[in-house]
Every structure is written in structure tokens, then in C-alpha cells.
PDB file of C-alpha atoms and ligand atoms in Angstrom:
ATOM      1  CA  MET A   1       2.140  14.342  -6.466  1.00  0.00           C
ATOM      2  CA  ARG A   2       2.957  10.700  -7.053  1.00  0.00           C
ATOM      3  CA  LEU A   3       3.396   8.926  -3.763  1.00  0.00           C
ATOM      4  CA  VAL A   4       3.814   5.400  -2.453  1.00  0.00           C
ATOM      5  CA  LEU A   5       2.837   4.497   1.103  1.00  0.00           C
ATOM      6  CA  LEU A   6       4.806   1.805   2.883  1.00  0.00           C
ATOM      7  CA  GLY A   7       4.390   0.237   6.298  1.00  0.00           C
ATOM      8  CA  PRO A   8       3.519  -3.042   7.967  1.00  0.00           C
ATOM      9  CA  PRO A   9      -0.049  -4.335   7.844  1.00  0.00           C
ATOM     10  CA  GLY A  10      -2.025  -2.514  10.523  1.00  0.00           C
ATOM     11  CA  ALA A  11       0.153   0.621  10.377  1.00  0.00           C
ATOM     12  CA  GLY A  12      -2.917   2.714   9.593  1.00  0.00           C
ATOM     13  CA  LYS A  13      -1.847   3.342   5.976  1.00  0.00           C
ATOM     14  CA  GLY A  14      -5.403   3.105   4.672  1.00  0.00           C
ATOM     15  CA  THR A  15      -6.732   5.694   7.106  1.00  0.00           C
ATOM     16  CA  GLN A  16      -3.842   8.055   6.412  1.00  0.00           C
ATOM     17  CA  ALA A  17      -4.112   7.502   2.669  1.00  0.00           C
ATOM     18  CA  ALA A  18      -7.780   8.514   2.705  1.00  0.00           C
ATOM     19  CA  LEU A  19      -6.962  11.757   4.537  1.00  0.00           C
ATOM     20  CA  LEU A  20      -3.947  12.567   2.377  1.00  0.00           C
ATOM     21  CA  SER A  21      -5.895  11.839  -0.777  1.00  0.00           C
ATOM     22  CA  GLU A  22      -8.520  14.380   0.206  1.00  0.00           C
ATOM     23  CA  LYS A  23      -6.033  17.046   1.265  1.00  0.00           C
ATOM     24  CA  LEU A  24      -3.698  16.617  -1.699  1.00  0.00           C
ATOM     25  CA  ASN A  25      -6.549  16.060  -4.142  1.00  0.00           C
ATOM     26  CA  ILE A  26      -5.100  12.897  -5.678  1.00  0.00           C
ATOM     27  CA  PRO A  27      -6.782   9.476  -5.906  1.00  0.00           C
ATOM     28  CA  HIS A  28      -6.138   6.891  -3.211  1.00  0.00           C
ATOM     29  CA  ILE A  29      -5.330   3.651  -5.004  1.00  0.00           C
ATOM     30  CA  SER A  30      -5.331   0.707  -2.613  1.00  0.00           C
ATOM     31  CA  THR A  31      -4.639  -2.720  -4.083  1.00  0.00           C
ATOM     32  CA  GLY A  32      -6.298  -4.353  -1.059  1.00  0.00           C
ATOM     33  CA  ASP A  33      -9.464  -2.269  -1.656  1.00  0.00           C
ATOM     34  CA  LEU A  34      -9.403  -3.059  -5.384  1.00  0.00           C
ATOM     35  CA  PHE A  35      -9.110  -6.777  -4.632  1.00  0.00           C
ATOM     36  CA  ARG A  36     -11.894  -6.625  -2.031  1.00  0.00           C
ATOM     37  CA  ALA A  37     -14.165  -4.791  -4.503  1.00  0.00           C
ATOM     38  CA  ASN A  38     -13.489  -7.499  -7.100  1.00  0.00           C
ATOM     39  CA  ILE A  39     -14.201 -10.226  -4.566  1.00  0.00           C
ATOM     40  CA  GLY A  40     -17.441  -8.478  -3.605  1.00  0.00           C
ATOM     41  CA  GLU A  41     -18.499  -8.317  -7.252  1.00  0.00           C
ATOM     42  CA  GLY A  42     -17.432 -11.903  -7.915  1.00  0.00           C
ATOM     43  CA  THR A  43     -15.219 -10.994 -10.891  1.00  0.00           C
ATOM     44  CA  PRO A  44     -12.690 -13.547 -12.256  1.00  0.00           C
ATOM     45  CA  LEU A  45      -9.902 -11.393 -10.785  1.00  0.00           C
ATOM     46  CA  GLY A  46     -11.645 -11.470  -7.407  1.00  0.00           C
ATOM     47  CA  LEU A  47     -12.038 -15.235  -7.549  1.00  0.00           C
ATOM     48  CA  GLU A  48      -8.365 -15.638  -8.376  1.00  0.00           C
ATOM     49  CA  ALA A  49      -7.208 -13.267  -5.628  1.00  0.00           C
ATOM     50  CA  LYS A  50      -9.466 -14.519  -2.851  1.00  0.00           C
ATOM     51  CA  GLU A  51      -7.581 -17.671  -1.893  1.00  0.00           C
ATOM     52  CA  TYR A  52      -4.327 -15.755  -1.489  1.00  0.00           C
ATOM     53  CA  ILE A  53      -5.902 -12.941   0.496  1.00  0.00           C
ATOM     54  CA  ASP A  54      -7.724 -15.324   2.812  1.00  0.00           C
ATOM     55  CA  ALA A  55      -4.411 -17.047   3.519  1.00  0.00           C
ATOM     56  CA  GLY A  56      -2.567 -13.747   4.075  1.00  0.00           C
ATOM     57  CA  LYS A  57      -0.293 -14.449   1.100  1.00  0.00           C
ATOM     58  CA  LEU A  58       0.580 -12.147  -1.776  1.00  0.00           C
ATOM     59  CA  VAL A  59      -1.557 -12.371  -4.888  1.00  0.00           C
ATOM     60  CA  PRO A  60       0.724 -13.282  -7.846  1.00  0.00           C
ATOM     61  CA  THR A  61       2.534 -10.252  -9.212  1.00  0.00           C
ATOM     62  CA  ASP A  62       1.319 -10.551 -12.803  1.00  0.00           C
ATOM     63  CA  VAL A  63      -2.325 -10.399 -11.678  1.00  0.00           C
ATOM     64  CA  THR A  64      -1.657  -7.539  -9.255  1.00  0.00           C
ATOM     65  CA  ALA A  65       0.467  -5.487 -11.640  1.00  0.00           C
ATOM     66  CA  ARG A  66      -2.110  -5.767 -14.424  1.00  0.00           C
ATOM     67  CA  MET A  67      -4.803  -4.457 -12.094  1.00  0.00           C
ATOM     68  CA  VAL A  68      -2.618  -1.568 -10.866  1.00  0.00           C
ATOM     69  CA  LYS A  69      -1.547  -0.518 -14.365  1.00  0.00           C
ATOM     70  CA  ALA A  70      -5.160  -0.434 -15.528  1.00  0.00           C
ATOM     71  CA  ARG A  71      -6.077   1.736 -12.544  1.00  0.00           C
ATOM     72  CA  LEU A  72      -3.109   4.098 -13.039  1.00  0.00           C
ATOM     73  CA  ALA A  73      -4.091   4.542 -16.681  1.00  0.00           C
ATOM     74  CA  GLU A  74      -7.449   6.035 -15.682  1.00  0.00           C
ATOM     75  CA  ASP A  75      -7.863   9.785 -16.154  1.00  0.00           C
ATOM     76  CA  ASP A  76      -7.967  10.767 -12.498  1.00  0.00           C
ATOM     77  CA  ALA A  77      -4.507   9.281 -11.906  1.00  0.00           C
ATOM     78  CA  LYS A  78      -2.798  11.157 -14.749  1.00  0.00           C
ATOM     79  CA  ASN A  79      -1.621  14.010 -12.531  1.00  0.00           C
ATOM     80  CA  GLY A  80      -0.898  12.168  -9.350  1.00  0.00           C
ATOM     81  CA  PHE A  81      -1.825   9.319  -7.076  1.00  0.00           C
ATOM     82  CA  LEU A  82      -1.301   7.799  -3.693  1.00  0.00           C
ATOM     83  CA  LEU A  83      -0.459   4.112  -3.954  1.00  0.00           C
ATOM     84  CA  ASP A  84      -1.390   2.124  -0.855  1.00  0.00           C
ATOM     85  CA  GLY A  85      -0.355  -1.540  -0.771  1.00  0.00           C
ATOM     86  CA  PHE A  86       1.621  -1.514  -4.016  1.00  0.00           C
ATOM     87  CA  PRO A  87       4.477  -2.153  -4.524  1.00  0.00           C
ATOM     88  CA  ARG A  88       4.854  -4.873  -1.916  1.00  0.00           C
ATOM     89  CA  THR A  89       7.988  -6.495  -3.329  1.00  0.00           C
ATOM     90  CA  VAL A  90      11.131  -5.248  -5.048  1.00  0.00           C
ATOM     91  CA  GLU A  91       9.895  -6.939  -8.236  1.00  0.00           C
ATOM     92  CA  GLN A  92       6.672  -4.911  -8.086  1.00  0.00           C
ATOM     93  CA  ALA A  93       8.687  -1.731  -7.452  1.00  0.00           C
ATOM     94  CA  GLU A  94      10.644  -2.425 -10.626  1.00  0.00           C
ATOM     95  CA  ILE A  95       7.435  -2.934 -12.602  1.00  0.00           C
ATOM     96  CA  LEU A  96       6.085   0.359 -11.258  1.00  0.00           C
ATOM     97  CA  ALA A  97       9.323   2.207 -12.095  1.00  0.00           C
ATOM     98  CA  GLU A  98       9.219   0.850 -15.636  1.00  0.00           C
ATOM     99  CA  PHE A  99       5.560   1.822 -16.051  1.00  0.00           C
ATOM    100  CA  LEU A 100       6.215   5.380 -14.843  1.00  0.00           C
ATOM    101  CA  LYS A 101       9.305   5.711 -16.993  1.00  0.00           C
ATOM    102  CA  GLU A 102       7.315   4.830 -20.101  1.00  0.00           C
ATOM    103  CA  GLN A 103       5.209   7.886 -19.362  1.00  0.00           C
ATOM    104  CA  ASP A 104       8.047  10.180 -18.369  1.00  0.00           C
ATOM    105  CA  GLN A 105       6.804  10.215 -14.812  1.00  0.00           C
ATOM    106  CA  LYS A 106       8.471   9.540 -11.521  1.00  0.00           C
ATOM    107  CA  LEU A 107       7.608   9.179  -7.861  1.00  0.00           C
ATOM    108  CA  ASP A 108       7.812  12.258  -5.654  1.00  0.00           C
ATOM    109  CA  GLY A 109       8.356  10.233  -2.520  1.00  0.00           C
ATOM    110  CA  VAL A 110       7.739   7.096  -0.514  1.00  0.00           C
ATOM    111  CA  LEU A 111       6.112   7.602   2.873  1.00  0.00           C
ATOM    112  CA  ASN A 112       7.181   4.911   5.309  1.00  0.00           C
ATOM    113  CA  PHE A 113       4.774   4.581   8.236  1.00  0.00           C
ATOM    114  CA  ARG A 114       6.623   3.265  11.259  1.00  0.00           C
ATOM    115  CA  VAL A 115       4.888   1.446  14.119  1.00  0.00           C
ATOM    116  CA  SER A 116       5.910  -1.135  16.687  1.00  0.00           C
ATOM    117  CA  GLU A 117       4.735  -4.732  16.239  1.00  0.00           C
ATOM    118  CA  ASP A 118       2.517  -4.578  19.362  1.00  0.00           C
ATOM    119  CA  VAL A 119       0.525  -1.640  18.020  1.00  0.00           C
ATOM    120  CA  VAL A 120       0.148  -3.329  14.645  1.00  0.00           C
ATOM    121  CA  VAL A 121      -1.368  -6.525  16.055  1.00  0.00           C
ATOM    122  CA  GLU A 122      -3.677  -4.520  18.338  1.00  0.00           C
ATOM    123  CA  ARG A 123      -4.930  -2.408  15.414  1.00  0.00           C
ATOM    124  CA  MET A 124      -5.513  -5.422  13.178  1.00  0.00           C
ATOM    125  CA  LEU A 125      -7.452  -7.346  15.802  1.00  0.00           C
ATOM    126  CA  ALA A 126      -9.551  -4.216  16.433  1.00  0.00           C
ATOM    127  CA  ARG A 127     -10.650  -3.687  12.807  1.00  0.00           C
ATOM    128  CA  GLY A 128     -12.024  -7.214  12.434  1.00  0.00           C
ATOM    129  CA  ARG A 129     -11.573  -7.640   8.674  1.00  0.00           C
ATOM    130  CA  ALA A 130     -12.194 -11.123   7.199  1.00  0.00           C
ATOM    131  CA  ASP A 131      -8.456 -11.745   6.769  1.00  0.00           C
ATOM    132  CA  ASP A 132      -7.608 -10.436  10.251  1.00  0.00           C
ATOM    133  CA  ASN A 133      -7.520 -13.685  12.240  1.00  0.00           C
ATOM    134  CA  GLU A 134      -4.438 -14.504  14.238  1.00  0.00           C
ATOM    135  CA  GLU A 135      -2.943 -16.978  11.775  1.00  0.00           C
ATOM    136  CA  THR A 136      -3.256 -14.751   8.693  1.00  0.00           C
ATOM    137  CA  ILE A 137      -2.002 -11.771  10.672  1.00  0.00           C
ATOM    138  CA  ARG A 138       1.114 -13.769  11.477  1.00  0.00           C
ATOM    139  CA  THR A 139       1.535 -14.776   7.825  1.00  0.00           C
ATOM    140  CA  ARG A 140       1.075 -11.181   6.659  1.00  0.00           C
ATOM    141  CA  MET A 141       3.663  -9.937   9.145  1.00  0.00           C
ATOM    142  CA  ALA A 142       6.139 -12.538   7.867  1.00  0.00           C
ATOM    143  CA  VAL A 143       5.397 -11.599   4.248  1.00  0.00           C
ATOM    144  CA  TYR A 144       5.939  -7.947   5.180  1.00  0.00           C
ATOM    145  CA  ARG A 145       9.257  -8.687   6.854  1.00  0.00           C
ATOM    146  CA  ASP A 146      10.597 -10.920   4.080  1.00  0.00           C
ATOM    147  CA  GLU A 147       9.193  -9.313   0.934  1.00  0.00           C
ATOM    148  CA  THR A 148       8.066  -5.745   1.632  1.00  0.00           C
ATOM    149  CA  ALA A 149      10.515  -4.360   4.210  1.00  0.00           C
ATOM    150  CA  PRO A 150      13.410  -4.648   1.692  1.00  0.00           C
ATOM    151  CA  LEU A 151      11.677  -1.845  -0.232  1.00  0.00           C
ATOM    152  CA  ILE A 152      12.899   0.599   2.411  1.00  0.00           C
ATOM    153  CA  ASP A 153      16.490   0.005   1.284  1.00  0.00           C
ATOM    154  CA  HIS A 154      15.427  -0.253  -2.333  1.00  0.00           C
ATOM    155  CA  TYR A 155      13.913   3.255  -2.292  1.00  0.00           C
ATOM    156  CA  GLY A 156      16.816   4.694  -0.296  1.00  0.00           C
ATOM    157  CA  ASP A 157      16.800   8.500  -0.353  1.00  0.00           C
ATOM    158  CA  ALA A 158      13.195   8.651  -1.575  1.00  0.00           C
ATOM    159  CA  ILE A 159      11.994   7.304   1.792  1.00  0.00           C
ATOM    160  CA  ILE A 160      10.211   9.781   4.070  1.00  0.00           C
ATOM    161  CA  ASN A 161       9.826   8.230   7.525  1.00  0.00           C
ATOM    162  CA  ILE A 162       6.652   9.014   9.470  1.00  0.00           C
ATOM    163  CA  GLU A 163       6.206   7.982  13.108  1.00  0.00           C
ATOM    164  CA  ALA A 164       2.752   6.402  12.917  1.00  0.00           C
ATOM    165  CA  GLU A 165       1.832   5.849  16.560  1.00  0.00           C
ATOM    166  CA  GLY A 166      -0.625   8.275  18.111  1.00  0.00           C
ATOM    167  CA  GLU A 167      -3.799  10.015  17.016  1.00  0.00           C
ATOM    168  CA  VAL A 168      -4.938   9.834  13.395  1.00  0.00           C
ATOM    169  CA  GLU A 169      -4.975  13.635  12.971  1.00  0.00           C
ATOM    170  CA  GLU A 170      -1.563  14.028  14.575  1.00  0.00           C
ATOM    171  CA  ILE A 171      -0.029  11.425  12.238  1.00  0.00           C
ATOM    172  CA  ASN A 172      -1.682  13.113   9.278  1.00  0.00           C
ATOM    173  CA  GLU A 173      -0.139  16.447  10.275  1.00  0.00           C
ATOM    174  CA  ARG A 174       3.292  14.813  10.462  1.00  0.00           C
ATOM    175  CA  ALA A 175       2.832  13.370   6.980  1.00  0.00           C
ATOM    176  CA  MET A 176       1.639  16.678   5.488  1.00  0.00           C
ATOM    177  CA  LYS A 177       4.551  18.508   7.087  1.00  0.00           C
ATOM    178  CA  ALA A 178       7.019  15.928   5.804  1.00  0.00           C
ATOM    179  CA  LEU A 179       5.634  16.563   2.326  1.00  0.00           C
ATOM    180  CA  GLY A 180       6.141  20.303   2.791  1.00  0.00           C
ATOM    181  CA  LYS A 181       2.387  21.013   2.970  1.00  0.00           C
TER     182      LYS A 181
HETATM  183  P1  LIG B 201      -4.163  -4.738   2.291  1.00  0.00           P
HETATM  184  O1  LIG B 201      -5.561  -4.219   2.255  1.00  0.00           O
HETATM  185  O2  LIG B 201      -3.169  -3.793   1.676  1.00  0.00           O
HETATM  186  O3  LIG B 201      -3.732  -5.189   3.678  1.00  0.00           O
HETATM  187  O4  LIG B 201      -4.127  -6.056   1.370  1.00  0.00           O
HETATM  188  C1  LIG B 201      -4.901  -7.175   1.684  1.00  0.00           C
HETATM  189  C2  LIG B 201      -4.379  -8.391   0.927  1.00  0.00           C
HETATM  190  O5  LIG B 201      -4.463  -8.161  -0.478  1.00  0.00           O
HETATM  191  C3  LIG B 201      -2.930  -8.753   1.180  1.00  0.00           C
HETATM  192  O6  LIG B 201      -2.740  -9.513   2.349  1.00  0.00           O
HETATM  193  C4  LIG B 201      -2.588  -9.529  -0.093  1.00  0.00           C
HETATM  194  O7  LIG B 201      -3.140 -10.839  -0.024  1.00  0.00           O
HETATM  195  C5  LIG B 201      -3.367  -8.763  -1.155  1.00  0.00           C
HETATM  196  N1  LIG B 201      -2.538  -7.698  -1.759  1.00  0.00           N
HETATM  197  C6  LIG B 201      -2.692  -6.358  -1.612  1.00  0.00           C
HETATM  198  N2  LIG B 201      -1.773  -5.681  -2.292  1.00  0.00           N
HETATM  199  C7  LIG B 201      -0.977  -6.609  -2.881  1.00  0.00           C
HETATM  200  C8  LIG B 201       0.175  -6.543  -3.722  1.00  0.00           C
HETATM  201  N3  LIG B 201       0.730  -5.371  -4.067  1.00  0.00           N
HETATM  202  N4  LIG B 201       0.699  -7.710  -4.155  1.00  0.00           N
HETATM  203  C9  LIG B 201       0.165  -8.888  -3.832  1.00  0.00           C
HETATM  204  N5  LIG B 201      -0.906  -9.032  -3.027  1.00  0.00           N
HETATM  205  C10 LIG B 201      -1.487  -7.900  -2.551  1.00  0.00           C
END
């Protein structure tokens, strides 16, 4: 299966993606994780991305898209993937669509994890990541609202809504069921 996960920062996408990846046997490709790995290794890509991530802003699309395409071209992603954190803008969605089309592939669905803003802030403050201070959280929420939320309309009928408040296992069951598994 080729899936995209959508949802505001702090919706628990990463946790759900890890579980789904294991159960569906497809790689979990998280742009945030890829950036953090590059930052950890001090690569040029990591150095370029760091200032944006620390500020809660989007890394420029050309940099991000290049990284995602390289990852999707790896062998383990040939028969399916779970994209977590990409696309984050309509422009990125168009780049992804073009990339898939070139390979005669298409998405099977877009899981949209829905949570209230209160839960999101609570979850982000609890995980204590470097870019999880109050100011960047606010910036990331604004970026989500302005740039990422429009993807829900963009994907239209491909959207599969998942209520993402509650226990991790319960949410995972909802997602599996919604996928017909
Ligand atoms: P995440 O782990 O998905 O919350 O991503 C952490 C940070 O990485 C974001 O706040 C952005 O700065 C950056 N990032 C992740 N994915 C993207 C993307 N698709 N486009 C641009 N920046 C991204």
C-alpha cells in the first residue's frame, strides 16, 4: 500500500505510523526523522534544514522533495510506503503526484488523523523534543493551518478520517479497520 498520513503536529502520526508500518509491512518514511538523522550526522542537508526546524518553519521544498524522492527510490519502498510529514503543502503534493505518475504508481489513501488543539499542545509539551518549545509549537500550528490543512480539500475523496484521541492501540485499530485490514 502507498499511504500518506496527515494531521496537525502532535496528532500522534509518528507513533501510529510506526505501528502501521509494522503491521502492513511497508517502510515508515518520516521527513522529520530523516531531517533529524541528517542533523545528528552533521550532513550538509542537516545543516541546511536545522535553522528552519529549530524555528518551526518548513524546510524549503526543493531540499525536502529531493530527500523524499531519494528515499522513495530505495528498494524497500518499491512496493509500498507510509509517508509521514510529507507532503506538507499543496506544492509538495503535486511533486509527489508527478513522481508517482512517472512510475505508474498512485496513492491508495490519505489517512487524516483528527485531534483537538488542546490535545495536540499537551502531547507536544509532553514529548519534549528540541523543537517543542511554546513559540515553535505556535509557529508549527500556524504553518499547519495555513499550508498543510488545505491538503485535506486537495486530496478530497482519497481522505480517510481517523479520530485520533484516545489510546494508541485503539487509534491503531481504527486506522487498520479504515484500511480494510
Ligand atoms: P515532524 O517530525 O514531521 O514534526 O517535522 C519536524 C520539522 O521538520 C518540521 O517542523 C519542519 O521544520 C521539518 N519538515 C518535516 N517535514 C517537512 C516537509 N514535508 N516540508 C518542509 N519541512 C518539513
